[in-house]
Amino acid sequence: NLLILIMKTSNEIKKEFINFMEDRVHKMIPNISLILINDPSLLFVNSGMFPLVNYLMGEEHPMGKRLFNIQRCVRTQDIEEVGDTRHHTLFEMIGNWSLGDYFKEMQLPGFMELYVKRFGLDVNKIYVTVFKGDEVAPRDDESIELWKKIYKEYGIEAEYSEDPYDVGKGNFRIFGLDKGDNWWQRGNTPGEVGGPDSEMFFDMGVNTNPNHTGPVAINDESGRYVEIGNSVFIQFKLDENLNWQQLSQKNVDFGGGFERMVSVIQGVIDNYDTDLFKPIIKHIEELSGKIWKDTEITDLKVREAQNFNFRAVADH
Ligand code: SER
């Protein structure tokens, strides 16, 4: 099958990411232990930015101001969902950081270039979101203007909307959402860093969540629009009274879930259908004597139920 022959493998995708970052003069920091040392805030590392918190606050990093990593993470909040096509507890994140070096003007065009030119995603299926503003920080007009310019370079006249249900209508490509969607921080204690963010979504063409009915929004659980990366503009820190204060530097903190990204690039709607999980699934077949069932996209509900146990075991 020609499609399979030319499809990028997960290893090729990782290499592509590493090359892209090195071309942009970033240094790779190693994958750290899942168990945090000297950090009582969390049991397991749950995002790629963990080793960088102090440096986002201004401490000088020995490897410089431009960094990237591929970090293994554990997030248990979705453990009850594991078994469907989309959830994981153990996953990897690709990430890049600017520690007070470049800001939105380099991150956002780079983000699009990586996904479209290097990973080969169809720009016509890409949508983005930005922070629409509140009492702490204003609407992120800078990102809105940048995204318009970036889309234009790819031949698209992108328009802005604050209605998440406008997705798929007209030229709406850029969506302004509130704090629940477009603001990132780890916790809510003094010293936490955070800021507005800009996420990218990929249109899967169908609702991949068989339990979703009714209209579709950019940020809902229908599975139609899948989040494939988040650029956080970390520029604030919580003070003693839990008020946000400006940090001394403006940082970029980008993270993207690798398994999800691979499924989008490989054109499958089930993350467990990628080459990351196929060998594990095969091994479970051998051990259990049960068969992974390949079903058509139209059989989503059946498919989700059929392979549920396979996925749960594969994730664990
Ligand atoms: N910190 C952000 C996240 O985890 C981006 O790295 O989504």
PDB file of C-alpha atoms and ligand atoms in Angstrom:
ATOM      1  CA  ASN A   1       0.000   0.000   0.000  1.00  0.00           C
ATOM      2  CA  LEU A   2       1.612   3.205  -1.267  1.00  0.00           C
ATOM      3  CA  LEU A   3       0.065   5.365   1.454  1.00  0.00           C
ATOM      4  CA  ILE A   4       1.668   3.300   4.177  1.00  0.00           C
ATOM      5  CA  LEU A   5       5.013   3.356   2.375  1.00  0.00           C
ATOM      6  CA  ILE A   6       5.158   7.139   2.281  1.00  0.00           C
ATOM      7  CA  MET A   7       3.640   7.690   5.720  1.00  0.00           C
ATOM      8  CA  LYS A   8       5.980   9.236   8.272  1.00  0.00           C
ATOM      9  CA  THR A   9       6.798   6.918  11.147  1.00  0.00           C
ATOM     10  CA  SER A  10       6.730   8.196  14.709  1.00  0.00           C
ATOM     11  CA  ASN A  11      10.526   8.078  14.777  1.00  0.00           C
ATOM     12  CA  GLU A  12      10.726  10.141  11.599  1.00  0.00           C
ATOM     13  CA  ILE A  13       8.338  12.679  13.136  1.00  0.00           C
ATOM     14  CA  LYS A  14      10.576  12.959  16.195  1.00  0.00           C
ATOM     15  CA  LYS A  15      13.654  13.393  14.000  1.00  0.00           C
ATOM     16  CA  GLU A  16      11.848  16.043  11.966  1.00  0.00           C
ATOM     17  CA  PHE A  17      11.066  17.929  15.170  1.00  0.00           C
ATOM     18  CA  ILE A  18      14.659  17.651  16.421  1.00  0.00           C
ATOM     19  CA  ASN A  19      16.053  18.878  13.072  1.00  0.00           C
ATOM     20  CA  PHE A  20      13.608  21.768  12.982  1.00  0.00           C
ATOM     21  CA  MET A  21      14.570  22.912  16.466  1.00  0.00           C
ATOM     22  CA  GLU A  22      18.283  22.543  15.790  1.00  0.00           C
ATOM     23  CA  ASP A  23      17.915  24.571  12.575  1.00  0.00           C
ATOM     24  CA  ARG A  24      16.471  27.285  14.799  1.00  0.00           C
ATOM     25  CA  VAL A  25      19.453  27.092  17.143  1.00  0.00           C
ATOM     26  CA  HIS A  26      17.709  25.356  20.066  1.00  0.00           C
ATOM     27  CA  LYS A  27      19.471  22.915  22.413  1.00  0.00           C
ATOM     28  CA  MET A  28      17.846  19.639  23.409  1.00  0.00           C
ATOM     29  CA  ILE A  29      17.401  19.053  27.137  1.00  0.00           C
ATOM     30  CA  PRO A  30      17.165  15.425  28.298  1.00  0.00           C
ATOM     31  CA  ASN A  31      14.010  13.586  29.256  1.00  0.00           C
ATOM     32  CA  ILE A  32      13.847  13.779  33.080  1.00  0.00           C
ATOM     33  CA  SER A  33      12.652  11.141  35.563  1.00  0.00           C
ATOM     34  CA  LEU A  34       8.876  10.865  35.903  1.00  0.00           C
ATOM     35  CA  ILE A  35       9.315  11.171  39.653  1.00  0.00           C
ATOM     36  CA  LEU A  36      10.172  14.695  40.668  1.00  0.00           C
ATOM     37  CA  ILE A  37      13.102  15.427  42.892  1.00  0.00           C
ATOM     38  CA  ASN A  38      12.823  18.320  45.381  1.00  0.00           C
ATOM     39  CA  ASP A  39       9.396  19.325  44.104  1.00  0.00           C
ATOM     40  CA  PRO A  40       6.467  18.518  46.418  1.00  0.00           C
ATOM     41  CA  SER A  41       3.902  20.038  44.037  1.00  0.00           C
ATOM     42  CA  LEU A  42       3.148  16.882  42.068  1.00  0.00           C
ATOM     43  CA  LEU A  43       3.650  13.109  42.191  1.00  0.00           C
ATOM     44  CA  PHE A  44       4.627  12.671  38.516  1.00  0.00           C
ATOM     45  CA  VAL A  45       5.916  14.935  35.774  1.00  0.00           C
ATOM     46  CA  ASN A  46       2.803  15.896  33.816  1.00  0.00           C
ATOM     47  CA  SER A  47       4.193  18.225  31.166  1.00  0.00           C
ATOM     48  CA  GLY A  48       7.414  18.993  29.361  1.00  0.00           C
ATOM     49  CA  MET A  49       7.881  22.345  31.064  1.00  0.00           C
ATOM     50  CA  PHE A  50       8.531  20.928  34.541  1.00  0.00           C
ATOM     51  CA  PRO A  51      12.322  21.115  34.416  1.00  0.00           C
ATOM     52  CA  LEU A  52      12.055  24.733  33.280  1.00  0.00           C
ATOM     53  CA  VAL A  53       9.946  26.476  35.902  1.00  0.00           C
ATOM     54  CA  ASN A  54      12.854  28.248  37.630  1.00  0.00           C
ATOM     55  CA  TYR A  55      14.281  29.382  34.308  1.00  0.00           C
ATOM     56  CA  LEU A  56      10.952  30.824  33.178  1.00  0.00           C
ATOM     57  CA  MET A  57      11.221  33.008  36.284  1.00  0.00           C
ATOM     58  CA  GLY A  58      14.572  34.385  35.231  1.00  0.00           C
ATOM     59  CA  GLU A  59      17.266  31.997  36.483  1.00  0.00           C
ATOM     60  CA  GLU A  60      19.916  31.501  33.802  1.00  0.00           C
ATOM     61  CA  HIS A  61      19.777  28.059  32.138  1.00  0.00           C
ATOM     62  CA  PRO A  62      23.209  26.475  31.562  1.00  0.00           C
ATOM     63  CA  MET A  63      22.211  25.449  28.034  1.00  0.00           C
ATOM     64  CA  GLY A  64      20.984  28.855  26.915  1.00  0.00           C
ATOM     65  CA  LYS A  65      17.757  30.681  26.144  1.00  0.00           C
ATOM     66  CA  ARG A  66      16.428  28.433  23.352  1.00  0.00           C
ATOM     67  CA  LEU A  67      15.612  24.888  24.428  1.00  0.00           C
ATOM     68  CA  PHE A  68      13.480  21.910  23.422  1.00  0.00           C
ATOM     69  CA  ASN A  69      12.683  18.414  24.664  1.00  0.00           C
ATOM     70  CA  ILE A  70      10.658  15.259  24.192  1.00  0.00           C
ATOM     71  CA  GLN A  71       9.383  14.469  27.681  1.00  0.00           C
ATOM     72  CA  ARG A  72       7.525  11.416  28.959  1.00  0.00           C
ATOM     73  CA  CYS A  73       4.541  12.479  31.121  1.00  0.00           C
ATOM     74  CA  VAL A  74       1.889  10.888  33.343  1.00  0.00           C
ATOM     75  CA  ARG A  75      -1.547  12.468  33.746  1.00  0.00           C
ATOM     76  CA  THR A  76      -4.024  10.436  35.736  1.00  0.00           C
ATOM     77  CA  GLN A  77      -7.048  12.739  35.625  1.00  0.00           C
ATOM     78  CA  ASP A  78      -8.379  10.958  32.526  1.00  0.00           C
ATOM     79  CA  ILE A  79      -7.706   7.445  33.772  1.00  0.00           C
ATOM     80  CA  GLU A  80     -11.398   6.484  33.669  1.00  0.00           C
ATOM     81  CA  GLU A  81     -11.552   7.408  29.969  1.00  0.00           C
ATOM     82  CA  VAL A  82      -8.561   5.301  29.003  1.00  0.00           C
ATOM     83  CA  GLY A  83      -9.696   2.610  26.598  1.00  0.00           C
ATOM     84  CA  ASP A  84     -11.321   4.946  24.095  1.00  0.00           C
ATOM     85  CA  THR A  85      -9.496   6.144  20.973  1.00  0.00           C
ATOM     86  CA  ARG A  86      -8.173   9.411  22.449  1.00  0.00           C
ATOM     87  CA  HIS A  87      -7.099   9.215  26.085  1.00  0.00           C
ATOM     88  CA  HIS A  88      -3.799   8.223  27.642  1.00  0.00           C
ATOM     89  CA  THR A  89      -2.239   8.296  31.089  1.00  0.00           C
ATOM     90  CA  LEU A  90       1.347   7.843  29.871  1.00  0.00           C
ATOM     91  CA  PHE A  91       2.328   9.951  26.899  1.00  0.00           C
ATOM     92  CA  GLU A  92       5.126  12.063  25.486  1.00  0.00           C
ATOM     93  CA  MET A  93       5.150  15.792  24.865  1.00  0.00           C
ATOM     94  CA  ILE A  94       7.291  17.656  22.412  1.00  0.00           C
ATOM     95  CA  GLY A  95       8.128  21.142  23.601  1.00  0.00           C
ATOM     96  CA  ASN A  96      10.198  24.222  22.944  1.00  0.00           C
ATOM     97  CA  TRP A  97      11.098  27.223  25.068  1.00  0.00           C
ATOM     98  CA  SER A  98      12.296  30.726  24.683  1.00  0.00           C
ATOM     99  CA  LEU A  99      13.604  31.945  28.019  1.00  0.00           C
ATOM    100  CA  GLY A 100      13.243  35.674  27.559  1.00  0.00           C
ATOM    101  CA  ASP A 101      14.573  35.419  23.993  1.00  0.00           C
ATOM    102  CA  TYR A 102      12.107  35.422  21.044  1.00  0.00           C
ATOM    103  CA  PHE A 103       8.367  35.809  21.624  1.00  0.00           C
ATOM    104  CA  LYS A 104       5.169  35.465  19.584  1.00  0.00           C
ATOM    105  CA  GLU A 105       6.662  36.895  16.367  1.00  0.00           C
ATOM    106  CA  MET A 106       8.920  33.856  15.979  1.00  0.00           C
ATOM    107  CA  GLN A 107       6.949  31.175  17.818  1.00  0.00           C
ATOM    108  CA  LEU A 108       3.673  31.372  15.904  1.00  0.00           C
ATOM    109  CA  PRO A 109       5.075  31.314  12.334  1.00  0.00           C
ATOM    110  CA  GLY A 110       7.491  28.560  13.425  1.00  0.00           C
ATOM    111  CA  PHE A 111       4.644  26.518  14.886  1.00  0.00           C
ATOM    112  CA  MET A 112       2.773  26.661  11.541  1.00  0.00           C
ATOM    113  CA  GLU A 113       5.923  25.917   9.545  1.00  0.00           C
ATOM    114  CA  LEU A 114       6.716  22.847  11.658  1.00  0.00           C
ATOM    115  CA  TYR A 115       3.241  21.366  11.324  1.00  0.00           C
ATOM    116  CA  VAL A 116       2.607  22.199   7.665  1.00  0.00           C
ATOM    117  CA  LYS A 117       6.016  22.192   5.964  1.00  0.00           C
ATOM    118  CA  ARG A 118       7.821  19.596   8.077  1.00  0.00           C
ATOM    119  CA  PHE A 119       5.026  17.329   9.333  1.00  0.00           C
ATOM    120  CA  GLY A 120       3.004  17.699   6.130  1.00  0.00           C
ATOM    121  CA  LEU A 121      -0.388  18.640   7.610  1.00  0.00           C
ATOM    122  CA  ASP A 122      -2.947  20.283   5.327  1.00  0.00           C
ATOM    123  CA  VAL A 123      -3.122  23.985   6.253  1.00  0.00           C
ATOM    124  CA  ASN A 124      -6.765  24.034   5.120  1.00  0.00           C
ATOM    125  CA  LYS A 125      -7.608  21.832   8.091  1.00  0.00           C
ATOM    126  CA  ILE A 126      -5.830  23.964  10.674  1.00  0.00           C
ATOM    127  CA  TYR A 127      -7.592  26.330  13.120  1.00  0.00           C
ATOM    128  CA  VAL A 128      -6.124  28.351  15.975  1.00  0.00           C
ATOM    129  CA  THR A 129      -7.326  29.906  19.212  1.00  0.00           C
ATOM    130  CA  VAL A 130      -6.091  32.911  21.204  1.00  0.00           C
ATOM    131  CA  PHE A 131      -6.923  34.508  24.570  1.00  0.00           C
ATOM    132  CA  LYS A 132      -9.868  36.883  24.261  1.00  0.00           C
ATOM    133  CA  GLY A 133      -8.923  38.903  27.346  1.00  0.00           C
ATOM    134  CA  ASP A 134     -10.075  39.530  30.901  1.00  0.00           C
ATOM    135  CA  GLU A 135      -9.223  41.800  33.843  1.00  0.00           C
ATOM    136  CA  VAL A 136      -5.669  40.411  34.115  1.00  0.00           C
ATOM    137  CA  ALA A 137      -4.570  40.564  30.496  1.00  0.00           C
ATOM    138  CA  PRO A 138      -6.129  42.164  27.417  1.00  0.00           C
ATOM    139  CA  ARG A 139      -7.257  40.368  24.260  1.00  0.00           C
ATOM    140  CA  ASP A 140      -4.220  38.959  22.499  1.00  0.00           C
ATOM    141  CA  ASP A 141      -4.455  41.217  19.431  1.00  0.00           C
ATOM    142  CA  GLU A 142      -0.799  40.661  18.686  1.00  0.00           C
ATOM    143  CA  SER A 143      -1.411  36.931  18.119  1.00  0.00           C
ATOM    144  CA  ILE A 144      -4.598  37.610  16.138  1.00  0.00           C
ATOM    145  CA  GLU A 145      -2.696  39.882  13.738  1.00  0.00           C
ATOM    146  CA  LEU A 146       0.219  37.466  13.517  1.00  0.00           C
ATOM    147  CA  TRP A 147      -2.054  34.522  12.709  1.00  0.00           C
ATOM    148  CA  LYS A 148      -3.812  36.553   9.988  1.00  0.00           C
ATOM    149  CA  LYS A 149      -0.436  37.309   8.437  1.00  0.00           C
ATOM    150  CA  ILE A 150       0.715  33.694   8.723  1.00  0.00           C
ATOM    151  CA  TYR A 151      -2.456  32.291   7.127  1.00  0.00           C
ATOM    152  CA  LYS A 152      -2.078  34.830   4.326  1.00  0.00           C
ATOM    153  CA  GLU A 153       1.360  33.427   3.532  1.00  0.00           C
ATOM    154  CA  TYR A 154      -0.377  30.080   3.008  1.00  0.00           C
ATOM    155  CA  GLY A 155      -3.005  31.713   0.763  1.00  0.00           C
ATOM    156  CA  ILE A 156      -5.795  31.926   3.346  1.00  0.00           C
ATOM    157  CA  GLU A 157      -7.655  35.127   4.351  1.00  0.00           C
ATOM    158  CA  ALA A 158      -8.306  34.142   7.954  1.00  0.00           C
ATOM    159  CA  GLU A 159     -10.993  35.855  10.012  1.00  0.00           C
ATOM    160  CA  TYR A 160     -11.429  36.152  13.768  1.00  0.00           C
ATOM    161  CA  SER A 161     -14.463  35.110  15.813  1.00  0.00           C
ATOM    162  CA  GLU A 162     -15.318  34.822  19.503  1.00  0.00           C
ATOM    163  CA  ASP A 163     -18.052  32.271  18.851  1.00  0.00           C
ATOM    164  CA  PRO A 164     -16.557  28.762  19.060  1.00  0.00           C
ATOM    165  CA  TYR A 165     -19.496  27.445  16.996  1.00  0.00           C
ATOM    166  CA  ASP A 166     -18.344  29.534  14.010  1.00  0.00           C
ATOM    167  CA  VAL A 167     -15.745  26.865  13.279  1.00  0.00           C
ATOM    168  CA  GLY A 168     -16.140  25.499   9.765  1.00  0.00           C
ATOM    169  CA  LYS A 169     -18.193  28.544   8.679  1.00  0.00           C
ATOM    170  CA  GLY A 170     -16.862  31.123   6.187  1.00  0.00           C
ATOM    171  CA  ASN A 171     -13.256  32.138   6.653  1.00  0.00           C
ATOM    172  CA  PHE A 172     -13.210  31.837  10.431  1.00  0.00           C
ATOM    173  CA  ARG A 173      -9.845  30.386  11.403  1.00  0.00           C
ATOM    174  CA  ILE A 174      -8.876  32.278  14.545  1.00  0.00           C
ATOM    175  CA  PHE A 175     -11.010  31.948  17.667  1.00  0.00           C
ATOM    176  CA  GLY A 176     -10.850  34.097  20.784  1.00  0.00           C
ATOM    177  CA  LEU A 177     -11.683  32.047  23.886  1.00  0.00           C
ATOM    178  CA  ASP A 178     -11.588  32.758  27.601  1.00  0.00           C
ATOM    179  CA  LYS A 179      -9.414  31.673  30.488  1.00  0.00           C
ATOM    180  CA  GLY A 180     -10.744  28.105  30.582  1.00  0.00           C
ATOM    181  CA  ASP A 181      -9.309  27.505  27.110  1.00  0.00           C
ATOM    182  CA  ASN A 182      -6.549  29.986  26.415  1.00  0.00           C
ATOM    183  CA  TRP A 183      -4.677  30.568  29.622  1.00  0.00           C
ATOM    184  CA  TRP A 184      -2.144  28.126  31.076  1.00  0.00           C
ATOM    185  CA  GLN A 185      -0.762  27.711  34.576  1.00  0.00           C
ATOM    186  CA  ARG A 186       0.131  24.596  36.557  1.00  0.00           C
ATOM    187  CA  GLY A 187      -1.441  25.410  39.901  1.00  0.00           C
ATOM    188  CA  ASN A 188      -2.834  28.303  41.895  1.00  0.00           C
ATOM    189  CA  THR A 189      -0.270  28.923  44.609  1.00  0.00           C
ATOM    190  CA  PRO A 190       2.059  31.925  45.099  1.00  0.00           C
ATOM    191  CA  GLY A 191       5.028  31.715  42.748  1.00  0.00           C
ATOM    192  CA  GLU A 192       3.194  29.895  39.932  1.00  0.00           C
ATOM    193  CA  VAL A 193       3.929  31.214  36.466  1.00  0.00           C
ATOM    194  CA  GLY A 194       1.427  31.434  33.633  1.00  0.00           C
ATOM    195  CA  GLY A 195       0.012  33.429  30.788  1.00  0.00           C
ATOM    196  CA  PRO A 196      -2.268  33.534  27.767  1.00  0.00           C
ATOM    197  CA  ASP A 197      -1.779  30.862  25.135  1.00  0.00           C
ATOM    198  CA  SER A 198      -2.530  30.055  21.527  1.00  0.00           C
ATOM    199  CA  GLU A 199      -3.577  26.541  20.562  1.00  0.00           C
ATOM    200  CA  MET A 200      -3.711  24.812  17.196  1.00  0.00           C
ATOM    201  CA  PHE A 201      -6.485  22.413  16.167  1.00  0.00           C
ATOM    202  CA  PHE A 202      -6.745  19.949  13.292  1.00  0.00           C
ATOM    203  CA  ASP A 203     -10.046  19.161  11.585  1.00  0.00           C
ATOM    204  CA  MET A 204     -10.522  15.368  11.562  1.00  0.00           C
ATOM    205  CA  GLY A 205     -13.445  15.718   9.162  1.00  0.00           C
ATOM    206  CA  VAL A 206     -15.783  13.679  11.409  1.00  0.00           C
ATOM    207  CA  ASN A 207     -16.763  13.620  15.074  1.00  0.00           C
ATOM    208  CA  THR A 208     -14.444  11.010  16.487  1.00  0.00           C
ATOM    209  CA  ASN A 209     -16.270  10.900  19.817  1.00  0.00           C
ATOM    210  CA  PRO A 210     -19.264   8.642  19.166  1.00  0.00           C
ATOM    211  CA  ASN A 211     -21.052   9.994  22.238  1.00  0.00           C
ATOM    212  CA  HIS A 212     -21.207  13.589  20.986  1.00  0.00           C
ATOM    213  CA  THR A 213     -24.410  14.817  19.372  1.00  0.00           C
ATOM    214  CA  GLY A 214     -25.552  18.270  18.274  1.00  0.00           C
ATOM    215  CA  PRO A 215     -23.580  21.225  16.935  1.00  0.00           C
ATOM    216  CA  VAL A 216     -19.788  21.221  16.994  1.00  0.00           C
ATOM    217  CA  ALA A 217     -17.528  23.883  18.526  1.00  0.00           C
ATOM    218  CA  ILE A 218     -13.798  24.321  18.146  1.00  0.00           C
ATOM    219  CA  ASN A 219     -13.267  23.540  21.851  1.00  0.00           C
ATOM    220  CA  ASP A 220     -15.818  20.794  22.591  1.00  0.00           C
ATOM    221  CA  GLU A 221     -15.528  17.051  23.183  1.00  0.00           C
ATOM    222  CA  SER A 222     -16.834  16.004  19.756  1.00  0.00           C
ATOM    223  CA  GLY A 223     -13.361  15.012  18.654  1.00  0.00           C
ATOM    224  CA  ARG A 224     -13.910  16.769  15.324  1.00  0.00           C
ATOM    225  CA  TYR A 225     -11.263  19.426  16.066  1.00  0.00           C
ATOM    226  CA  VAL A 226      -8.265  17.945  17.813  1.00  0.00           C
ATOM    227  CA  GLU A 227      -5.820  20.116  19.736  1.00  0.00           C
ATOM    228  CA  ILE A 228      -2.311  19.481  18.415  1.00  0.00           C
ATOM    229  CA  GLY A 229      -0.181  22.048  20.202  1.00  0.00           C
ATOM    230  CA  ASN A 230      -0.148  24.913  22.635  1.00  0.00           C
ATOM    231  CA  SER A 231       2.129  27.962  22.710  1.00  0.00           C
ATOM    232  CA  VAL A 232       1.958  29.556  26.154  1.00  0.00           C
ATOM    233  CA  PHE A 233       3.231  33.107  26.530  1.00  0.00           C
ATOM    234  CA  ILE A 234       4.508  32.895  30.084  1.00  0.00           C
ATOM    235  CA  GLN A 235       4.852  36.439  31.298  1.00  0.00           C
ATOM    236  CA  PHE A 236       3.110  36.488  34.704  1.00  0.00           C
ATOM    237  CA  LYS A 237       3.716  35.168  38.202  1.00  0.00           C
ATOM    238  CA  LEU A 238       1.269  34.831  41.118  1.00  0.00           C
ATOM    239  CA  ASP A 239       2.238  36.994  44.109  1.00  0.00           C
ATOM    240  CA  GLU A 240       1.517  36.283  47.809  1.00  0.00           C
ATOM    241  CA  ASN A 241      -2.062  37.541  47.434  1.00  0.00           C
ATOM    242  CA  LEU A 242      -2.600  35.437  44.311  1.00  0.00           C
ATOM    243  CA  ASN A 243      -2.551  38.455  42.018  1.00  0.00           C
ATOM    244  CA  TRP A 244      -0.754  38.158  38.695  1.00  0.00           C
ATOM    245  CA  GLN A 245       2.384  40.286  38.370  1.00  0.00           C
ATOM    246  CA  GLN A 246       4.556  40.733  35.281  1.00  0.00           C
ATOM    247  CA  LEU A 247       7.675  38.579  35.208  1.00  0.00           C
ATOM    248  CA  SER A 248      10.968  40.244  34.432  1.00  0.00           C
ATOM    249  CA  GLN A 249      11.086  38.402  31.086  1.00  0.00           C
ATOM    250  CA  LYS A 250       8.629  37.221  28.419  1.00  0.00           C
ATOM    251  CA  ASN A 251       8.877  33.497  27.692  1.00  0.00           C
ATOM    252  CA  VAL A 252       7.464  30.999  25.247  1.00  0.00           C
ATOM    253  CA  ASP A 253       6.432  27.553  26.530  1.00  0.00           C
ATOM    254  CA  PHE A 254       5.237  25.278  23.747  1.00  0.00           C
ATOM    255  CA  GLY A 255       3.933  21.742  24.233  1.00  0.00           C
ATOM    256  CA  GLY A 256       2.241  19.198  21.978  1.00  0.00           C
ATOM    257  CA  GLY A 257       1.028  15.683  22.837  1.00  0.00           C
ATOM    258  CA  PHE A 258       3.074  13.322  20.701  1.00  0.00           C
ATOM    259  CA  GLU A 259       0.679  10.342  20.366  1.00  0.00           C
ATOM    260  CA  ARG A 260      -2.108  12.607  19.183  1.00  0.00           C
ATOM    261  CA  MET A 261       0.168  14.410  16.784  1.00  0.00           C
ATOM    262  CA  VAL A 262       1.324  11.113  15.290  1.00  0.00           C
ATOM    263  CA  SER A 263      -2.265   9.954  14.747  1.00  0.00           C
ATOM    264  CA  VAL A 264      -3.125  13.213  12.952  1.00  0.00           C
ATOM    265  CA  ILE A 265      -0.003  13.017  10.780  1.00  0.00           C
ATOM    266  CA  GLN A 266      -0.540   9.322  10.036  1.00  0.00           C
ATOM    267  CA  GLY A 267      -4.189  10.063   9.195  1.00  0.00           C
ATOM    268  CA  VAL A 268      -5.861   7.713  11.698  1.00  0.00           C
ATOM    269  CA  ILE A 269      -8.600   8.649  14.137  1.00  0.00           C
ATOM    270  CA  ASP A 270      -7.553   6.146  16.794  1.00  0.00           C
ATOM    271  CA  ASN A 271      -4.280   7.040  18.544  1.00  0.00           C
ATOM    272  CA  TYR A 272      -3.809   3.305  19.147  1.00  0.00           C
ATOM    273  CA  ASP A 273      -3.782   2.698  15.382  1.00  0.00           C
ATOM    274  CA  THR A 274      -0.421   4.478  15.022  1.00  0.00           C
ATOM    275  CA  ASP A 275       2.942   2.751  14.799  1.00  0.00           C
ATOM    276  CA  LEU A 276       3.525   3.786  18.433  1.00  0.00           C
ATOM    277  CA  PHE A 277       0.991   1.227  19.666  1.00  0.00           C
ATOM    278  CA  LYS A 278       0.784  -1.356  16.869  1.00  0.00           C
ATOM    279  CA  PRO A 279       3.643  -3.510  18.241  1.00  0.00           C
ATOM    280  CA  ILE A 280       2.100  -3.443  21.742  1.00  0.00           C
ATOM    281  CA  ILE A 281      -1.334  -4.334  20.376  1.00  0.00           C
ATOM    282  CA  LYS A 282       0.222  -7.198  18.443  1.00  0.00           C
ATOM    283  CA  HIS A 283       1.911  -8.470  21.558  1.00  0.00           C
ATOM    284  CA  ILE A 284      -1.363  -8.291  23.521  1.00  0.00           C
ATOM    285  CA  GLU A 285      -2.991 -10.318  20.722  1.00  0.00           C
ATOM    286  CA  GLU A 286      -0.323 -12.976  21.096  1.00  0.00           C
ATOM    287  CA  LEU A 287      -0.609 -13.103  24.871  1.00  0.00           C
ATOM    288  CA  SER A 288      -4.394 -13.009  25.077  1.00  0.00           C
ATOM    289  CA  GLY A 289      -5.428 -14.930  21.977  1.00  0.00           C
ATOM    290  CA  LYS A 290      -7.902 -12.078  21.279  1.00  0.00           C
ATOM    291  CA  ILE A 291      -7.968 -10.124  18.031  1.00  0.00           C
ATOM    292  CA  TRP A 292      -7.779  -6.293  17.643  1.00  0.00           C
ATOM    293  CA  LYS A 293     -10.752  -5.428  15.454  1.00  0.00           C
ATOM    294  CA  ASP A 294     -10.205  -3.135  12.510  1.00  0.00           C
ATOM    295  CA  THR A 295     -13.507  -1.453  11.739  1.00  0.00           C
ATOM    296  CA  GLU A 296     -14.578   1.345   9.440  1.00  0.00           C
ATOM    297  CA  ILE A 297     -14.733   4.979  10.541  1.00  0.00           C
ATOM    298  CA  THR A 298     -18.543   4.813  10.357  1.00  0.00           C
ATOM    299  CA  ASP A 299     -18.571   2.164  13.070  1.00  0.00           C
ATOM    300  CA  LEU A 300     -17.083   4.484  15.685  1.00  0.00           C
ATOM    301  CA  LYS A 301     -19.263   3.341  18.553  1.00  0.00           C
ATOM    302  CA  VAL A 302     -18.677  -0.322  17.812  1.00  0.00           C
ATOM    303  CA  ARG A 303     -15.018   0.271  17.272  1.00  0.00           C
ATOM    304  CA  GLU A 304     -14.605   2.143  20.532  1.00  0.00           C
ATOM    305  CA  ALA A 305     -16.273  -0.649  22.527  1.00  0.00           C
ATOM    306  CA  GLN A 306     -14.561  -3.508  20.681  1.00  0.00           C
ATOM    307  CA  ASN A 307     -11.003  -2.505  21.252  1.00  0.00           C
ATOM    308  CA  PHE A 308     -11.472  -0.867  24.648  1.00  0.00           C
ATOM    309  CA  ASN A 309      -9.594  -3.457  26.712  1.00  0.00           C
ATOM    310  CA  PHE A 310      -6.738  -3.602  24.217  1.00  0.00           C
ATOM    311  CA  ARG A 311      -6.217   0.135  24.514  1.00  0.00           C
ATOM    312  CA  ALA A 312      -6.405   0.169  28.311  1.00  0.00           C
ATOM    313  CA  VAL A 313      -3.769  -2.560  28.557  1.00  0.00           C
ATOM    314  CA  ALA A 314      -1.612  -0.865  25.885  1.00  0.00           C
ATOM    315  CA  ASP A 315      -1.750   2.462  27.723  1.00  0.00           C
ATOM    316  CA  HIS A 316      -0.823   0.892  31.073  1.00  0.00           C
TER     317      HIS A 316
HETATM  318  N1  SER B   1       2.798  23.964  29.473  1.00  0.00           N
HETATM  319  C1  SER B   1       1.948  23.796  28.334  1.00  0.00           C
HETATM  320  C2  SER B   1       1.154  22.524  28.376  1.00  0.00           C
HETATM  321  O1  SER B   1       1.458  21.631  29.142  1.00  0.00           O
HETATM  322  C3  SER B   1       2.787  23.849  27.084  1.00  0.00           C
HETATM  323  O2  SER B   1       4.003  23.203  27.274  1.00  0.00           O
HETATM  324  O3  SER B   1       0.217  22.411  27.640  1.00  0.00           O
END
